[in-house]
């Protein structure tokens, strides 16, 4: 059974860089059919797709965030990562990593991690 | 960017009743649409993909319909565990979510 787990600092200072890692178990991130994504949800708000990476394509990044976002793949350790630079309070959110089946819909999710931007 | 608009924002329904949720796309997404259920503090759970195909383990009381720009999620007889927020998501052109419909107990 595929499992995803987010890890990284829960508190980030304004103007600094938010860094999260998603470790995948029970499956390979080198799968030819799947993409690996980051999604976030600010408190009390809806879902926002951040970006996606496939082992030989991408990343694809939300145009509203792409100037500040980096997504990378670490196939040796079966994990992928997210970096968001120059964070503000607006980046405070629940962050999830997820598998995107066939590059389409999100069928497996991590439990999520709340990242707070505050001094 | 394709904008997904869900209605209503909140739906008050009694247990055992039918719930009908709507999702509209700003341009045609064919049948490239998924529905998710989210409970407080949890990750969304995939319910429906391809507009009408139930994901693994999803009860038959959940059904999806529609194509193009108009889609519907129907919960035929609401159970206590179905009170949650529901999101639609298109995957025809990149990936965008609707703003959600909260299904609450009447």
XYZ file of N, CA and C in Angstrom:
675
model
N 0.844 -1.189 0.000
C 0.000 0.000 0.000
C 0.886 1.247 0.000
N 0.575 2.151 -0.898
C 1.381 3.369 -1.015
C 1.138 4.282 0.180
N 2.217 4.820 0.713
C 2.108 5.806 1.788
C 3.010 6.992 1.487
N 2.520 8.167 1.808
C 3.287 9.395 1.652
C 3.347 10.102 2.999
N 4.480 10.705 3.292
C 4.656 11.389 4.568
C 5.452 12.673 4.374
N 4.827 13.783 4.757
C 5.505 15.068 4.693
C 6.394 15.274 5.914
N 7.485 15.974 5.729
C 8.340 16.334 6.856
C 9.002 17.673 6.559
N 9.346 18.378 7.639
C 9.996 19.667 7.494
C 9.587 20.589 8.612
N 10.228 21.762 8.684
C 9.918 22.711 9.753
C 8.471 23.176 9.724
N 7.894 23.293 10.909
C 6.494 23.724 11.014
C 6.381 25.240 11.144
N 7.473 25.884 11.472
C 7.467 27.325 11.675
C 8.580 27.940 10.833
N 8.217 28.906 10.018
C 9.183 29.565 9.142
C 9.034 31.079 9.324
N 10.136 31.772 9.332
C 10.085 33.231 9.500
C 9.774 33.912 8.172
N 9.084 35.035 8.232
C 8.826 35.798 7.001
C 10.113 36.109 6.265
N 10.034 36.047 4.947
C 11.125 36.297 3.999
C 12.072 35.101 3.857
N 11.920 34.082 4.701
C 12.801 32.922 4.596
C 12.200 31.875 3.644
N 12.853 30.719 3.586
C 12.435 29.670 2.652
C 11.767 28.522 3.374
N 10.600 28.148 2.891
C 9.868 26.987 3.399
C 10.375 25.761 2.643
N 10.735 24.716 3.391
C 11.240 23.489 2.759
C 10.514 22.283 3.328
N 9.937 21.486 2.465
C 9.254 20.261 2.857
C 9.726 19.105 1.981
N 9.708 17.926 2.598
C 10.051 16.697 1.878
C 8.917 15.711 2.028
N 8.649 14.976 0.976
C 7.643 13.916 0.997
C 8.341 12.590 0.730
N 8.284 11.716 1.701
C 8.886 10.389 1.560
C 7.798 9.400 1.160
N 8.069 8.660 0.105
C 7.104 7.713 -0.440
C 7.533 6.288 -0.105
N 6.598 5.497 0.403
C 6.876 4.091 0.672
C 5.774 3.239 0.050
N 6.123 1.998 -0.245
C 5.150 1.099 -0.855
C 4.980 1.306 -2.343
N 5.827 2.091 -2.944
C 5.770 2.345 -4.379
C 6.962 3.180 -4.786
N 7.176 3.288 -6.090
C 8.337 4.006 -6.596
C 7.958 5.334 -7.223
N 8.725 6.369 -6.893
C 8.458 7.658 -7.516
C 8.976 7.688 -8.957
N 9.616 6.622 -9.373
C 10.042 6.513 -10.774
C 8.971 5.863 -11.635
N 7.793 5.694 -11.081
C 6.673 5.124 -11.844
C 6.431 5.932 -13.110
N 6.217 5.228 -14.202
C 6.028 5.920 -15.477
C 4.655 6.571 -15.592
N 3.713 6.120 -14.774
C 2.339 6.606 -14.940
C 1.948 7.688 -13.940
N 2.722 7.875 -12.908
C 2.310 8.781 -11.834
C 3.151 10.036 -11.779
N 2.517 11.099 -11.289
C 3.212 12.343 -10.985
C 3.113 12.587 -9.486
N 3.954 13.447 -9.006
C 4.047 13.711 -7.570
C 3.868 15.197 -7.342
N 2.908 15.527 -6.481
C 2.427 16.901 -6.401
C 2.446 17.444 -4.980
N 2.410 18.770 -4.914
C 2.206 19.482 -3.659
C 0.928 20.315 -3.790
N 0.141 20.277 -2.719
C -1.128 20.996 -2.645
C -1.188 21.638 -1.272
N -1.791 22.821 -1.185
C -1.886 23.462 0.121
C -3.282 24.020 0.352
N -3.554 24.303 1.636
C -4.854 24.834 2.037
C -4.639 25.829 3.170
N -4.761 27.109 2.910
C -4.690 28.091 3.994
C -5.837 27.853 4.976
N -5.661 28.232 6.230
C -6.717 27.995 7.226
C -8.062 28.555 6.795
N -9.068 27.697 6.804
C -10.422 28.115 6.471
C -10.690 28.348 5.000
N -9.727 28.000 4.145
C -9.890 28.266 2.710
C -9.867 26.964 1.906
N -9.895 27.119 0.591
C -9.939 25.964 -0.282
C -8.560 25.441 -0.648
N -8.559 24.488 -1.566
C -7.341 23.796 -1.970
C -6.658 24.538 -3.117
N -5.342 24.611 -3.040
C -4.546 25.255 -4.090
C -3.454 24.291 -4.540
N -3.457 23.951 -5.808
C -2.406 23.130 -6.395
C -1.140 23.977 -6.532
N -0.018 23.451 -6.010
C 1.247 24.185 -6.033
C 2.096 23.781 -7.230
N 2.262 22.474 -7.419
C 3.124 22.038 -8.503
C 3.257 20.541 -8.559
N 3.896 20.072 -9.618
C 3.933 18.657 -9.930
C 5.263 18.287 -10.563
N 5.692 17.037 -10.323
C 6.896 16.558 -10.980
C 6.727 15.078 -11.311
N 7.266 14.687 -12.436
C 7.278 13.306 -12.884
C 8.739 12.946 -13.069
N 9.060 11.649 -13.021
C 10.479 11.293 -13.014
C 11.197 11.711 -14.287
N 10.455 11.911 -15.389
C 11.157 12.384 -16.588
C 10.473 13.575 -17.255
N 9.552 14.224 -16.519
C 8.864 15.404 -17.057
C 8.638 16.395 -15.922
N 8.773 17.659 -16.254
C 8.441 18.690 -15.280
C 9.664 19.290 -14.644
N 9.445 20.100 -13.633
C 8.181 20.264 -12.921
C 7.206 21.203 -13.628
N 5.945 21.040 -13.296
C 4.915 21.988 -13.665
C 4.554 22.755 -12.404
N 4.513 24.065 -12.508
C 4.290 24.893 -11.332
C 3.103 25.818 -11.551
N 2.321 26.026 -10.489
C 1.212 26.972 -10.550
C 1.774 28.341 -10.945
N 1.251 28.927 -12.028
C 1.795 30.215 -12.486
C 1.793 31.300 -11.412
N 0.851 31.211 -10.487
C 0.776 32.235 -9.439
C 1.888 32.099 -8.410
N 2.579 30.957 -8.422
C 3.618 30.703 -7.425
C 4.985 30.425 -8.042
N 5.045 30.238 -9.351
C 6.242 29.652 -9.948
C 7.512 30.475 -9.747
N 7.406 31.761 -9.522
C 8.618 32.551 -9.301
C 9.258 32.247 -7.952
N 8.515 31.602 -7.045
C 9.036 31.342 -5.696
C 9.152 29.853 -5.368
N 8.701 28.990 -6.255
C 8.592 27.562 -5.943
C 9.592 26.724 -6.723
N 10.176 25.748 -6.036
C 11.011 24.720 -6.655
C 10.523 23.362 -6.185
N 10.355 22.436 -7.115
C 10.014 21.052 -6.773
C 11.064 20.158 -7.400
N 11.559 19.216 -6.608
C 12.610 18.331 -7.108
C 12.360 16.904 -6.655
N 12.982 15.978 -7.378
C 12.809 14.547 -7.157
C 14.135 13.948 -6.689
N 14.094 13.076 -5.696
C 15.265 12.358 -5.217
C 14.960 10.876 -5.365
N 15.264 10.332 -6.535
C 14.902 8.938 -6.812
C 15.694 7.964 -5.956
N 16.893 8.340 -5.549
C 17.706 7.440 -4.730
C 17.048 7.137 -3.391
N 16.351 8.143 -2.860
C 15.698 7.986 -1.563
C 14.176 7.935 -1.662
N 13.679 7.843 -2.885
C 12.231 7.735 -3.128
C 11.461 8.861 -2.444
N 11.888 10.075 -2.685
C 11.211 11.214 -2.087
C 11.266 12.405 -3.030
N 10.414 13.380 -2.748
C 10.445 14.605 -3.517
C 10.260 15.783 -2.573
N 10.623 16.958 -3.048
C 10.725 18.098 -2.149
C 10.081 19.350 -2.728
N 9.746 20.238 -1.817
C 9.160 21.532 -2.159
C 9.957 22.623 -1.456
N 10.251 23.679 -2.181
C 10.827 24.879 -1.584
C 10.018 26.084 -2.036
N 9.654 26.914 -1.079
C 8.977 28.172 -1.372
C 9.809 29.291 -0.760
N 10.289 30.197 -1.593
C 11.157 31.261 -1.103
C 10.343 32.497 -0.722
N 10.976 33.373 0.011
C 10.400 34.674 0.372
C 8.977 34.550 0.908
N 8.799 33.694 1.890
C 7.453 33.429 2.402
C 6.901 34.614 3.185
N 5.569 34.699 3.161
C 4.827 35.674 3.952
C 3.742 34.943 4.719
N 2.972 35.676 5.504
C 1.881 35.061 6.258
C 0.889 34.364 5.335
N 0.781 34.822 4.106
C -0.138 34.213 3.144
C 0.267 32.792 2.766
N 1.476 32.405 3.072
C 1.938 31.040 2.798
C 1.651 30.088 3.957
N 1.099 30.608 5.039
C 0.679 29.749 6.141
C -0.450 28.847 5.652
N -0.263 27.546 5.794
C -1.243 26.611 5.238
C -0.938 25.183 5.683
N -1.916 24.324 5.479
C -1.704 22.881 5.533
C -1.119 22.481 4.190
N -0.004 21.817 4.206
C 0.649 21.383 2.976
C 0.562 19.862 2.878
N 0.132 19.406 1.705
C 0.080 17.965 1.436
C 0.952 17.611 0.235
N 1.543 16.429 0.315
C 2.077 15.822 -0.893
C 1.071 14.756 -1.348
N 1.024 14.551 -2.646
C 0.029 13.632 -3.185
C 0.543 12.982 -4.463
N 0.017 11.799 -4.748
C 0.296 11.130 -6.017
C -0.819 11.446 -6.984
N -0.433 11.777 -8.191
C -1.414 12.086 -9.220
C -1.423 10.945 -10.242
N -2.532 10.223 -10.256
C -2.677 9.058 -11.112
C -2.727 9.472 -12.578
N -1.803 8.919 -13.357
C -1.803 9.215 -14.782
C -1.684 10.682 -15.110
N -1.213 11.454 -14.148
C -1.117 12.892 -14.362
C -2.443 13.615 -14.281
N -3.432 12.976 -13.680
C -4.796 13.521 -13.702
C -5.357 13.910 -12.337
N -5.758 12.922 -11.552
C -6.422 13.182 -10.269
C -5.563 12.613 -9.142
N -5.812 13.118 -7.938
C -4.975 12.823 -6.781
C -5.582 11.675 -5.984
N -4.953 10.511 -6.049
C -5.563 9.340 -5.436
C -4.889 8.882 -4.158
N -3.745 9.421 -3.845
C -3.093 9.122 -2.577
C -2.514 10.414 -2.023
N -2.723 10.605 -0.711
C -2.274 11.838 -0.073
C -1.490 11.499 1.195
N -0.569 12.378 1.545
C 0.026 12.294 2.857
C -0.944 12.835 3.890
N -0.608 12.714 5.168
C -1.497 13.226 6.219
C -1.520 14.740 6.292
N -0.505 15.391 5.708
C -0.460 16.842 5.718
C 0.364 17.386 6.871
N 0.899 18.580 6.663
C 1.643 19.251 7.717
C 1.312 20.736 7.694
N 1.028 21.275 8.865
C 0.711 22.693 8.979
C 2.005 23.489 9.091
N 2.195 24.401 8.160
C 3.357 25.282 8.202
C 2.874 26.696 8.492
N 3.436 27.272 9.522
C 3.070 28.624 9.933
C 4.226 29.574 9.639
N 3.902 30.683 8.996
C 4.910 31.721 8.741
C 4.707 32.828 9.771
N 5.675 32.962 10.629
C 5.573 33.953 11.706
C 6.951 34.224 12.277
N 7.124 35.444 12.735
C 8.404 35.793 13.352
C 8.400 35.439 14.835
N -6.372 30.042 -17.164
C -6.676 29.095 -16.095
C -8.168 28.770 -16.098
N -8.494 27.495 -15.968
C -9.900 27.094 -15.880
C -10.370 27.303 -14.444
N -11.432 28.069 -14.297
C -11.994 28.357 -12.981
C -13.166 27.411 -12.722
N -13.137 26.781 -11.580
C -14.198 25.856 -11.172
C -15.051 26.537 -10.114
N -16.358 26.563 -10.327
C -17.277 27.220 -9.399
C -18.260 26.199 -8.860
N -18.288 26.066 -7.546
C -19.185 25.097 -6.915
C -20.370 25.805 -6.262
N -21.503 25.135 -6.274
C -22.685 25.667 -5.612
C -23.522 24.530 -5.042
N -24.254 24.797 -3.922
C -24.113 26.017 -3.133
C -22.834 25.979 -2.301
N -22.561 27.052 -1.579
C -21.402 27.051 -0.689
C -21.638 26.142 0.502
N -22.884 26.152 0.989
C -23.284 25.293 2.105
C -24.613 24.652 1.771
N -24.715 23.381 2.082
C -25.940 22.615 1.829
C -26.356 21.964 3.141
N -27.547 22.296 3.599
C -28.058 21.715 4.848
C -29.024 20.581 4.507
N -28.693 19.396 4.973
C -29.444 18.203 4.607
C -29.657 17.330 5.849
N -30.812 16.699 5.912
C -31.084 15.773 7.009
C -30.516 14.400 6.670
N -30.064 13.650 7.678
C -29.599 12.278 7.428
C -30.674 11.469 6.713
N -30.243 10.699 5.730
C -31.165 9.886 4.953
C -31.683 10.571 3.701
N -31.520 11.888 3.623
C -31.972 12.618 2.446
C -30.902 12.606 1.362
N -31.315 13.065 0.166
C -30.411 13.161 -0.982
C -29.734 14.519 -0.989
N -28.471 14.524 -1.354
C -27.736 15.782 -1.515
C -27.244 15.885 -2.952
N -27.438 17.055 -3.538
C -26.997 17.291 -4.907
C -26.079 18.506 -4.924
N -24.838 18.293 -5.343
C -23.826 19.343 -5.371
C -23.468 19.625 -6.827
N -23.239 20.899 -7.127
C -22.941 21.297 -8.504
C -21.544 21.862 -8.636
N -20.994 21.678 -9.827
C -19.665 22.200 -10.152
C -19.705 22.652 -11.603
N -19.286 23.871 -11.828
C -19.285 24.433 -13.178
C -17.880 24.867 -13.557
N -17.473 24.526 -14.784
C -16.161 24.925 -15.291
C -16.291 26.138 -16.203
N -15.276 26.995 -16.191
C -15.319 28.211 -17.005
C -15.154 27.922 -18.494
N -14.682 26.722 -18.825
C -14.652 26.243 -20.201
C -14.730 24.725 -20.155
N -14.996 24.117 -21.277
C -15.197 22.672 -21.279
C -13.961 21.926 -20.770
N -14.230 20.947 -19.893
C -13.168 20.066 -19.407
C -13.460 18.626 -19.813
N -14.372 18.477 -20.793
C -14.787 17.146 -21.236
C -15.312 16.374 -20.021
N -14.783 15.196 -19.755
C -15.157 14.468 -18.536
C -13.970 14.347 -17.589
N -13.031 15.270 -17.712
C -11.819 15.238 -16.903
C -12.041 15.945 -15.571
N -12.886 15.335 -14.761
C -13.299 15.944 -13.510
C -13.309 14.920 -12.396
N -12.821 15.343 -11.233
C -12.807 14.497 -10.044
C -13.521 15.203 -8.901
N -14.016 14.389 -7.964
C -14.640 14.895 -6.734
C -13.889 14.328 -5.532
N -13.760 15.148 -4.499
C -13.088 14.755 -3.264
C -13.976 15.100 -2.075
N -13.807 14.331 -1.018
C -14.435 14.598 0.270
C -13.345 14.961 1.266
N -13.566 16.021 2.030
C -12.586 16.382 3.052
C -13.275 16.595 4.388
N -12.754 15.920 5.414
C -13.219 16.118 6.779
C -12.187 16.964 7.523
N -12.617 17.633 8.598
C -11.702 18.555 9.301
C -10.383 17.896 9.694
N -9.292 18.585 9.375
C -7.972 18.112 9.759
C -7.458 16.943 8.953
N -8.194 16.531 7.927
C -7.787 15.384 7.129
C -7.468 15.789 5.698
N -6.723 14.929 5.031
C -6.494 15.124 3.605
C -7.764 14.813 2.831
N -7.952 15.455 1.701
C -9.081 15.082 0.845
C -8.997 13.611 0.428
N -10.160 13.039 0.211
C -10.244 11.640 -0.249
C -10.911 11.626 -1.617
N -10.280 10.939 -2.552
C -10.844 10.836 -3.894
C -12.124 10.012 -3.875
N -13.190 10.591 -4.411
C -14.474 9.890 -4.511
C -14.754 9.411 -5.928
N -14.614 10.336 -6.864
C -15.045 10.143 -8.254
C -13.966 10.676 -9.189
N -13.708 9.991 -10.289
C -12.865 10.522 -11.350
C -13.528 10.220 -12.687
N -13.051 10.876 -13.721
C -13.695 10.708 -15.012
C -15.157 11.105 -14.986
N -15.485 12.033 -14.101
C -16.836 12.591 -13.913
C -17.817 11.626 -13.255
N -17.635 10.307 -13.461
C -18.662 9.390 -12.966
C -18.136 8.056 -12.440
N -16.850 7.832 -12.453
C -16.295 6.557 -11.997
C -15.935 6.653 -10.514
N -16.525 5.771 -9.724
C -16.201 5.782 -8.292
C -14.806 5.227 -8.056
N -14.084 5.874 -7.163
C -12.761 5.383 -6.775
C -12.913 4.115 -5.930
N -11.832 3.412 -5.758
C -11.840 2.166 -5.005
C -12.383 2.362 -3.600
N -13.349 1.541 -3.223
C -13.871 1.557 -1.868
C -14.939 2.601 -1.598
N -15.316 3.375 -2.599
C -16.323 4.415 -2.393
C -17.719 3.806 -2.515
N -18.579 4.064 -1.529
C -19.921 3.460 -1.549
C -20.755 3.897 -2.749
N -21.682 3.044 -3.114
C -22.514 3.291 -4.299
C -23.464 4.465 -4.120
N -23.643 4.938 -2.887
C -24.537 6.089 -2.704
C -23.942 7.375 -3.280
N -22.648 7.349 -3.588
C -22.002 8.485 -4.238
C -22.024 8.266 -5.752
N -22.550 9.248 -6.473
C -22.531 9.147 -7.922
C -22.223 10.502 -8.541
N -21.547 10.458 -9.672
C -21.202 11.680 -10.384
C -21.749 11.651 -11.790
N -22.059 12.841 -12.299
C -22.558 12.939 -13.663
C -22.118 14.259 -14.267
N -22.321 14.351 -15.585
C -22.022 15.593 -16.279
C -20.883 15.465 -17.254
N -20.726 16.499 -18.066
C -19.622 16.598 -19.020
C -19.555 18.020 -19.522
N -18.430 18.366 -20.098
C -18.294 19.726 -20.618
C -18.046 20.725 -19.513
N -19.069 21.496 -19.180
C -18.901 22.518 -18.150
C -19.783 22.318 -16.917
N -20.699 21.382 -16.949
C -21.642 21.205 -15.843
C -21.544 19.795 -15.255
N -21.336 19.737 -13.948
C -21.152 18.457 -13.278
C -21.948 18.416 -11.985
N -22.312 17.213 -11.582
C -23.096 17.021 -10.366
C -22.546 15.837 -9.579
N -22.465 16.026 -8.269
C -22.197 14.921 -7.343
C -23.470 14.712 -6.543
N -23.948 13.489 -6.536
C -25.157 13.151 -5.787
C -24.820 12.137 -4.712
N -25.292 12.423 -3.509
C -25.207 11.452 -2.413
C -26.643 11.033 -2.151
N -26.945 9.774 -2.441
C -28.351 9.365 -2.522
C -29.058 9.374 -1.169
N -28.380 8.975 -0.112
C -28.981 8.919 1.213
C -27.886 9.212 2.228
N -27.892 10.437 2.711
C -26.763 10.896 3.517
C -26.623 10.111 4.813
N -25.410 9.652 5.047
C -25.061 9.008 6.302
C -24.304 10.004 7.164
N -24.196 9.710 8.445
C -23.551 10.657 9.364
C -22.116 10.960 8.953
N -21.457 9.959 8.384
C -20.049 10.143 8.001
C -19.878 10.944 6.714
N -20.977 11.296 6.065
C -20.890 12.034 4.800
C -20.885 13.541 4.990
N -21.124 14.007 6.203
C -21.118 15.444 6.439
C -19.668 15.913 6.435
N -19.365 16.741 5.441
C -17.979 17.091 5.136
C -17.991 18.196 4.083
N -16.797 18.570 3.643
C -16.671 19.510 2.531
C -16.296 18.719 1.281
N -16.904 19.077 0.171
C -16.673 18.385 -1.093
C -16.088 19.357 -2.113
N -15.050 18.891 -2.806
C -14.380 19.702 -3.815
C -14.428 19.004 -5.172
N -14.612 19.784 -6.221
C -14.393 19.272 -7.562
C -13.026 19.752 -8.048
N -12.466 19.033 -9.003
C -11.143 19.350 -9.544
C -11.112 18.953 -11.015
N -10.679 19.876 -11.855
C -10.552 19.541 -13.275
C -9.114 19.199 -13.587
N -8.936 18.288 -14.545
C -7.595 17.927 -14.987
C -7.506 17.898 -16.510
N -8.344 18.727 -17.115
C -8.288 18.822 -18.574
C -7.154 19.732 -19.034
N -6.960 20.812 -18.306
C -5.930 21.801 -18.629
C -5.280 22.245 -17.321
N -4.137 21.684 -17.032
C -3.519 21.824 -15.720
C -4.491 21.288 -14.671
N -4.418 21.811 -13.448
C -5.205 21.211 -12.370
C -5.723 22.304 -11.448
N -7.026 22.453 -11.374
C -7.607 23.465 -10.503
C -8.797 22.886 -9.750
N -9.004 23.412 -8.534
C -10.071 22.963 -7.653
C -11.182 24.020 -7.590
N -12.384 23.557 -7.302
C -13.442 24.465 -6.909
C -13.222 24.920 -5.476
N -14.068 25.834 -5.029
C -13.886 26.404 -3.689
C -14.544 25.575 -2.593
N -15.289 24.543 -2.992
C -15.859 23.627 -2.014
C -17.321 23.879 -1.690
N -18.003 22.799 -1.351
C -19.372 22.848 -0.818
C -19.376 22.110 0.510
N -19.832 22.799 1.543
C -19.931 22.166 2.855
C -21.303 21.544 3.004
N -21.341 20.266 3.286
C -22.604 19.564 3.541
C -22.750 19.431 5.050
N -23.747 20.113 5.581
C -23.941 20.130 7.030
C -25.270 19.515 7.411
N -25.354 19.135 8.677
C -26.572 18.506 9.183
C -27.660 19.565 9.363
N -28.833 19.258 8.811
C -29.967 20.165 8.951
C -30.660 19.957 10.297
